[in-house]
Amino acid sequence: MKFVVLLVLSAFSIFAAESDALDISRNIRARHTPFAAILDPIFAAPDSEEIVGYTRCGDSALWTGHYIAAEAYRYSVTQDPQALENLRVGLLGLRLMVEVPGTGVLARCVVPVSSPYAPGIVAEEQGNGIHIANYLDTQYYWIGNTSRDQYSGVFFGMAVAWDLVDEVHVRGDIGYLLNRLLDNLVRNDWRVEMPDGVTSTTFSIRPDQQLALLQIGKRINPNWFDSKYSSSVRFKFFLVPVPISVDVLDDNSSYFKFNLDVINLFSLIRWEDSGIRRAPYEKAYDTLRKTIDDHGNAHFNMIDRALYGPDARRDAETVELLRSWLARPRRDFRVDVRGEVQACGDNRACQPVPVEKRVTTDFLWQRSPFQMYGSGDGFIEGAGIDYVLPYWMGRYYGVINE
């Protein structure tokens, strides 16, 4: 009898986790995709359900890419038509961020000029540069000063969806968007150039990121990008560990760099067919993993599982981390655990803060686990992609059983 009760409780906890993932996806569509791509709503009050604006437009491309990856894993596991529909909506958001600028450059975000939410978004994003363009008889604002992390997130999502979703329209959209974005980067010597000729960022200092994007290009369109990857990799593959070695010198500041590192190395390692080239890629990953493996990070754990298979301790930790995530507030209420945890610096805990007590944010796994206080007043709701992505990866790779 005791065994039966435990079995039922175990099955219930897994079912509850899936129901939470499905609820989060429904909420993303209802509240976080007003213009197809991911944005976070601002509410009239912390206890209000009235949306009065949208924010975090500057990272919309990045999280739309992660959202696409999450729904691709979900569709591969469940074959749920709604997952496919969500994936198509995310791709529509990416298409707007590519087509509206019109040059093959990626926008951070795209907003119809006629939207009542446009003035607030434009005011918030002035520092990134506001551009206006027409697309399909609609006038849009698009946000510039695009960073490398926006490209990395978009390419990560497209790569996952290409691999997992063999549907003609999905693959057609991905192939088209990849060709436009990657051709533009290669043609401009890896510079991201705004309409005024200013370079917002360059990949020239990151051979690992260049090769990751070309590796994805080779996978999706080998006829065009195979030769480009081959000609580039021979001079750069041995340099991949260098920027990673620099990143790990500080495991707290600019923590988002580790998310970019893992999603780029994910594509580099899993698709590399040369042992000689794969060796420095894995050396870079080992350096990174030794730094972050004790940070309590479900997303990084799932990338590790995808690359290197089962590990009982890591996989059990991942399940517990996701359960703890569900205890977190969905809105950006201020968190302060000073006095609860031992401090080893200004706003730095000596050990990773428990997931349920970490600072509220847009994507938990790209924020330092050592941060002790911060965030807002409860007006902004996070999308929850930081739950659905590692959850559906966990289902796909067998960490969470059906």
XYZ file of C-alpha atoms in Angstrom:
402
model
C 0.000 0.000 0.000
C 2.822 2.391 0.896
C 4.423 1.743 -2.518
C 1.148 2.542 -4.301
C 0.774 5.817 -2.402
C 4.333 6.854 -3.234
C 3.787 5.972 -6.894
C 0.616 8.049 -7.024
C 2.320 11.011 -5.343
C 5.252 10.775 -7.759
C 2.941 10.671 -10.766
C 0.966 13.632 -9.372
C 4.098 15.776 -8.940
C 5.137 15.143 -12.530
C 1.601 15.821 -13.797
C 1.495 19.045 -11.812
C 4.797 20.091 -13.360
C 3.384 19.514 -16.854
C 0.190 21.363 -16.041
C 2.297 24.290 -14.830
C 4.299 24.244 -18.060
C 1.093 24.263 -20.115
C -0.388 27.073 -18.015
C 2.763 29.129 -18.511
C 2.634 28.616 -22.280
C -1.019 29.682 -22.372
C -0.161 32.763 -20.334
C 2.725 33.624 -22.661
C 0.343 33.661 -25.607
C -2.283 35.628 -23.693
C -0.010 38.284 -22.187
C 3.526 38.158 -23.575
C 3.147 38.100 -27.376
C 1.193 41.268 -28.225
C 3.109 41.592 -31.508
C 4.123 37.897 -31.870
C 7.564 38.265 -30.226
C 8.170 38.050 -26.473
C 7.550 41.131 -24.307
C 6.732 41.444 -20.608
C 3.532 43.225 -19.515
C 3.365 46.087 -17.037
C 0.261 46.017 -14.821
C -1.635 48.914 -13.305
C -0.751 47.694 -9.807
C 1.004 44.705 -8.237
C -2.371 43.076 -7.536
C -4.007 44.177 -10.805
C -4.682 42.152 -13.958
C -4.940 45.285 -16.124
C -2.056 45.605 -18.604
C -1.039 49.237 -19.067
C 2.205 48.796 -20.990
C 5.001 46.516 -22.116
C 8.687 46.400 -21.256
C 11.977 44.526 -21.847
C 11.706 45.173 -25.562
C 15.497 45.374 -25.794
C 15.829 41.611 -25.222
C 12.764 40.549 -27.181
C 14.754 38.784 -29.920
C 16.827 36.846 -27.392
C 13.852 35.473 -25.446
C 11.762 34.853 -28.544
C 14.561 32.534 -29.678
C 14.477 30.704 -26.330
C 10.671 30.508 -26.504
C 10.856 28.919 -29.947
C 13.307 26.331 -28.597
C 10.970 25.544 -25.672
C 7.938 25.023 -27.902
C 9.995 22.928 -30.336
C 10.974 20.567 -27.500
C 7.352 20.495 -26.340
C 6.093 19.648 -29.817
C 8.682 16.911 -30.244
C 7.579 15.312 -26.949
C 3.793 15.752 -27.227
C 2.948 16.454 -30.897
C 0.508 19.005 -29.468
C -0.820 21.226 -32.293
C -0.843 24.163 -29.870
C 2.923 23.838 -29.411
C 3.324 24.010 -33.187
C 1.074 27.066 -33.315
C 3.097 28.758 -30.575
C 6.291 27.994 -32.459
C 4.854 29.553 -35.622
C 3.878 32.684 -33.694
C 7.436 32.978 -32.370
C 8.796 32.613 -35.892
C 6.415 35.335 -37.062
C 7.897 37.578 -34.373
C 11.391 36.820 -35.662
C 10.304 37.468 -39.244
C 9.115 40.935 -38.251
C 12.438 41.625 -36.502
C 14.253 40.698 -39.720
C 11.907 42.062 -42.394
C 11.003 45.424 -40.865
C 14.613 46.765 -40.817
C 14.854 45.609 -44.439
C 18.636 45.135 -44.704
C 19.108 41.705 -43.146
C 20.032 43.179 -39.770
C 18.162 41.904 -36.708
C 16.038 44.326 -34.677
C 15.916 43.964 -30.916
C 12.167 44.469 -31.064
C 9.396 45.607 -33.412
C 6.271 47.539 -32.381
C 3.432 48.890 -34.572
C 3.438 52.692 -34.476
C -0.339 52.606 -33.962
C -0.141 50.505 -30.789
C -1.194 52.258 -27.577
C 1.832 50.602 -25.962
C 4.282 52.091 -28.481
C 4.967 55.431 -26.699
C 6.052 53.723 -23.481
C 8.280 51.234 -25.290
C 9.853 53.960 -27.421
C 10.555 56.107 -24.359
C 12.185 53.187 -22.575
C 14.336 52.178 -25.562
C 15.536 55.621 -26.688
C 19.104 54.721 -25.758
C 19.119 51.870 -28.289
C 17.942 53.998 -31.186
C 14.405 54.149 -32.580
C 13.870 53.564 -36.311
C 10.670 53.688 -38.369
C 9.903 51.467 -41.362
C 6.899 50.220 -43.335
C 6.234 46.530 -43.824
C 3.127 45.048 -45.456
C 1.225 48.346 -45.245
C 1.939 48.771 -41.542
C 4.294 51.311 -40.002
C 6.576 49.991 -37.273
C 9.091 51.236 -34.775
C 12.072 48.956 -34.605
C 14.676 49.044 -31.878
C 18.318 49.060 -32.950
C 21.742 48.888 -31.317
C 21.365 45.124 -31.646
C 23.761 43.066 -29.521
C 25.437 39.713 -30.071
C 23.237 38.087 -27.442
C 20.115 38.810 -29.529
C 21.664 36.940 -32.463
C 22.822 34.041 -30.292
C 19.343 33.582 -28.806
C 17.636 33.709 -32.195
C 20.062 31.239 -33.794
C 19.761 28.894 -30.803
C 15.975 28.809 -31.153
C 16.061 28.307 -34.921
C 18.652 25.515 -34.628
C 16.596 23.586 -32.071
C 13.361 24.017 -34.015
C 15.016 22.922 -37.278
C 16.254 19.737 -35.657
C 13.056 18.810 -33.834
C 10.200 19.990 -36.048
C 10.098 18.477 -39.521
C 7.265 20.625 -40.830
C 7.573 22.311 -44.196
C 6.420 25.813 -43.201
C 8.506 25.885 -40.030
C 11.615 24.775 -41.879
C 10.895 27.177 -44.725
C 10.657 30.126 -42.347
C 13.805 29.110 -40.467
C 15.806 28.617 -43.652
C 14.756 32.006 -44.987
C 15.475 33.891 -41.754
C 18.817 32.191 -41.232
C 19.966 32.995 -44.756
C 19.099 36.673 -44.393
C 20.722 37.112 -40.985
C 23.864 35.074 -41.565
C 24.484 36.398 -45.077
C 24.290 39.933 -43.698
C 26.811 39.184 -40.952
C 29.284 37.458 -43.266
C 28.947 40.160 -45.911
C 29.638 42.857 -43.301
C 32.692 41.153 -41.806
C 30.689 40.112 -38.728
C 29.660 43.689 -37.943
C 26.044 44.574 -37.056
C 25.473 47.842 -38.887
C 22.617 50.249 -38.146
C 20.926 52.429 -40.827
C 23.165 55.407 -39.976
C 26.280 53.315 -40.656
C 27.166 52.920 -36.974
C 28.301 49.457 -35.915
C 26.280 48.405 -32.875
C 28.449 45.355 -32.187
C 30.890 42.993 -33.864
C 31.521 39.272 -33.636
C 35.144 39.739 -34.690
C 36.362 39.344 -31.098
C 34.392 36.113 -30.549
C 35.565 33.240 -32.776
C 33.393 30.880 -30.733
C 30.243 32.821 -31.600
C 31.178 33.194 -35.272
C 31.742 29.466 -35.607
C 28.545 28.639 -33.706
C 26.438 30.701 -36.109
C 28.227 29.210 -39.121
C 27.808 25.709 -37.693
C 24.066 26.327 -37.465
C 24.122 27.739 -40.995
C 25.926 24.640 -42.220
C 23.326 22.434 -40.546
C 20.342 24.257 -42.000
C 21.691 25.268 -45.413
C 24.790 23.138 -46.133
C 24.855 24.053 -49.813
C 25.611 27.667 -48.946
C 27.288 27.660 -45.537
C 29.286 24.421 -45.484
C 32.150 25.987 -47.403
C 31.966 29.174 -45.323
C 32.218 27.184 -42.096
C 35.077 25.081 -43.494
C 37.101 28.082 -44.635
C 36.591 29.891 -41.310
C 37.027 26.994 -38.909
C 40.524 26.042 -40.058
C 41.922 29.330 -38.738
C 39.699 29.761 -35.688
C 38.761 26.421 -34.094
C 41.785 26.415 -31.775
C 40.852 29.920 -30.508
C 37.453 28.886 -29.131
C 38.712 28.263 -25.541
C 40.280 31.737 -25.297
C 37.167 33.931 -24.765
C 35.617 31.285 -22.522
C 38.737 31.354 -20.330
C 38.290 35.109 -19.997
C 34.570 34.829 -19.182
C 35.116 32.437 -16.273
C 37.550 34.777 -14.516
C 34.509 36.425 -12.919
C 31.624 34.091 -12.080
C 29.301 36.861 -10.875
C 29.449 40.032 -13.008
C 27.708 40.058 -16.415
C 26.392 36.613 -15.643
C 24.352 36.577 -18.868
C 27.606 35.798 -20.689
C 27.366 32.200 -19.445
C 23.970 31.719 -21.078
C 25.449 32.875 -24.386
C 28.437 30.574 -23.915
C 26.359 27.457 -23.283
C 23.904 27.951 -26.143
C 26.715 28.620 -28.616
C 28.877 25.713 -27.467
C 25.755 23.525 -27.583
C 25.594 23.912 -31.359
C 29.353 23.831 -31.868
C 29.908 20.574 -30.006
C 26.894 18.504 -30.961
C 27.262 19.071 -34.687
C 31.040 18.952 -35.043
C 32.098 15.861 -37.019
C 35.865 16.409 -36.756
C 37.573 15.085 -33.637
C 40.436 17.535 -34.106
C 38.089 20.529 -34.096
C 35.796 19.116 -31.451
C 38.663 18.824 -28.925
C 39.122 22.589 -28.321
C 35.348 23.070 -28.311
C 35.055 20.518 -25.519
C 38.031 22.022 -23.722
C 36.202 25.367 -23.725
C 33.033 23.712 -22.479
C 34.876 21.863 -19.694
C 36.382 25.158 -18.517
C 32.938 26.718 -18.487
C 31.212 23.770 -16.838
C 33.721 23.595 -13.993
C 32.819 27.195 -13.181
C 29.017 26.925 -13.328
C 28.219 23.305 -12.428
C 27.522 24.153 -8.774
C 25.436 27.280 -9.448
C 22.061 25.538 -9.225
C 21.094 26.220 -12.850
C 18.451 24.006 -14.479
C 19.005 25.459 -17.960
C 22.759 24.868 -17.914
C 22.173 21.376 -16.500
C 19.896 20.509 -19.402
C 22.442 21.706 -21.971
C 24.966 19.440 -20.222
C 22.514 16.523 -20.342
C 21.885 17.122 -24.046
C 25.608 17.060 -24.807
C 26.867 14.325 -22.493
C 23.971 12.156 -21.404
C 22.666 11.049 -18.003
C 24.189 11.976 -14.662
C 22.146 10.931 -11.643
C 23.191 13.768 -9.316
C 22.868 16.544 -11.900
C 19.544 15.264 -13.259
C 17.988 14.917 -9.800
C 19.146 18.441 -8.992
C 17.512 19.717 -12.181
C 14.122 18.323 -11.160
C 14.410 19.936 -7.725
C 15.473 23.261 -9.218
C 12.393 23.298 -11.446
C 10.145 22.474 -8.494
C 11.735 25.355 -6.592
C 11.164 27.645 -9.575
C 7.418 27.085 -9.198
C 7.587 28.620 -5.705
C 8.915 31.905 -7.090
C 6.713 34.988 -7.649
C 5.906 35.593 -11.323
C 6.064 39.378 -10.911
C 9.134 41.448 -10.152
C 8.651 41.965 -6.421
C 11.784 43.131 -4.670
C 13.871 40.417 -3.029
C 16.385 40.945 -0.234
C 18.040 37.981 1.512
C 20.717 39.994 3.307
C 20.839 38.624 6.810
C 19.554 35.253 5.617
C 22.655 34.194 3.676
C 26.352 34.750 4.250
C 27.753 37.658 2.217
C 31.123 37.628 0.469
C 30.917 41.115 -1.066
C 28.501 43.853 -2.004
C 25.342 42.099 -3.203
C 27.207 38.804 -3.446
C 26.393 35.736 -1.394
C 29.147 33.248 -0.587
C 27.034 30.392 -1.946
C 24.262 30.309 -4.571
C 21.009 31.592 -3.123
C 18.173 28.989 -3.134
C 16.155 29.265 -6.340
C 12.906 30.191 -4.587
C 14.656 33.172 -2.924
C 16.629 34.510 -5.897
C 15.991 37.971 -7.305
C 13.027 38.185 -9.683
C 14.018 38.682 -13.314
C 13.171 37.927 -16.954
C 15.119 34.639 -17.319
C 16.390 33.323 -13.998
C 19.193 31.174 -15.398
C 21.055 34.123 -16.916
C 21.192 36.028 -13.604
C 23.885 35.549 -10.999
C 22.792 33.066 -8.312
C 24.902 35.048 -5.837
C 22.792 38.209 -6.075
C 21.194 38.983 -2.697
C 18.830 41.848 -3.434
C 17.208 43.710 -6.286
C 14.330 44.009 -8.801
C 11.165 46.107 -8.768
C 7.779 46.666 -7.150
C 5.665 43.854 -8.609
C 4.308 45.657 -11.677
C 6.107 43.505 -14.301
C 5.389 39.833 -14.999
C 8.099 37.481 -16.286
C 7.167 35.226 -19.182
C 8.237 31.937 -17.578
C 10.423 30.774 -20.450
C 12.993 29.970 -17.770
C 10.626 27.192 -16.656
C 9.196 25.845 -19.915
C 12.544 25.574 -21.722
C 14.370 23.360 -19.181
C 11.111 21.525 -18.403
C 10.478 20.408 -21.986
C 14.162 19.698 -22.498
C 13.891 17.529 -19.380
C 10.977 15.654 -20.895
C 12.756 15.249 -24.228
C 15.997 13.947 -22.741
C 14.356 11.707 -20.143
C 15.245 13.687 -17.013
C 11.517 14.071 -16.289
C 9.522 10.957 -17.111
C 6.046 11.135 -18.549
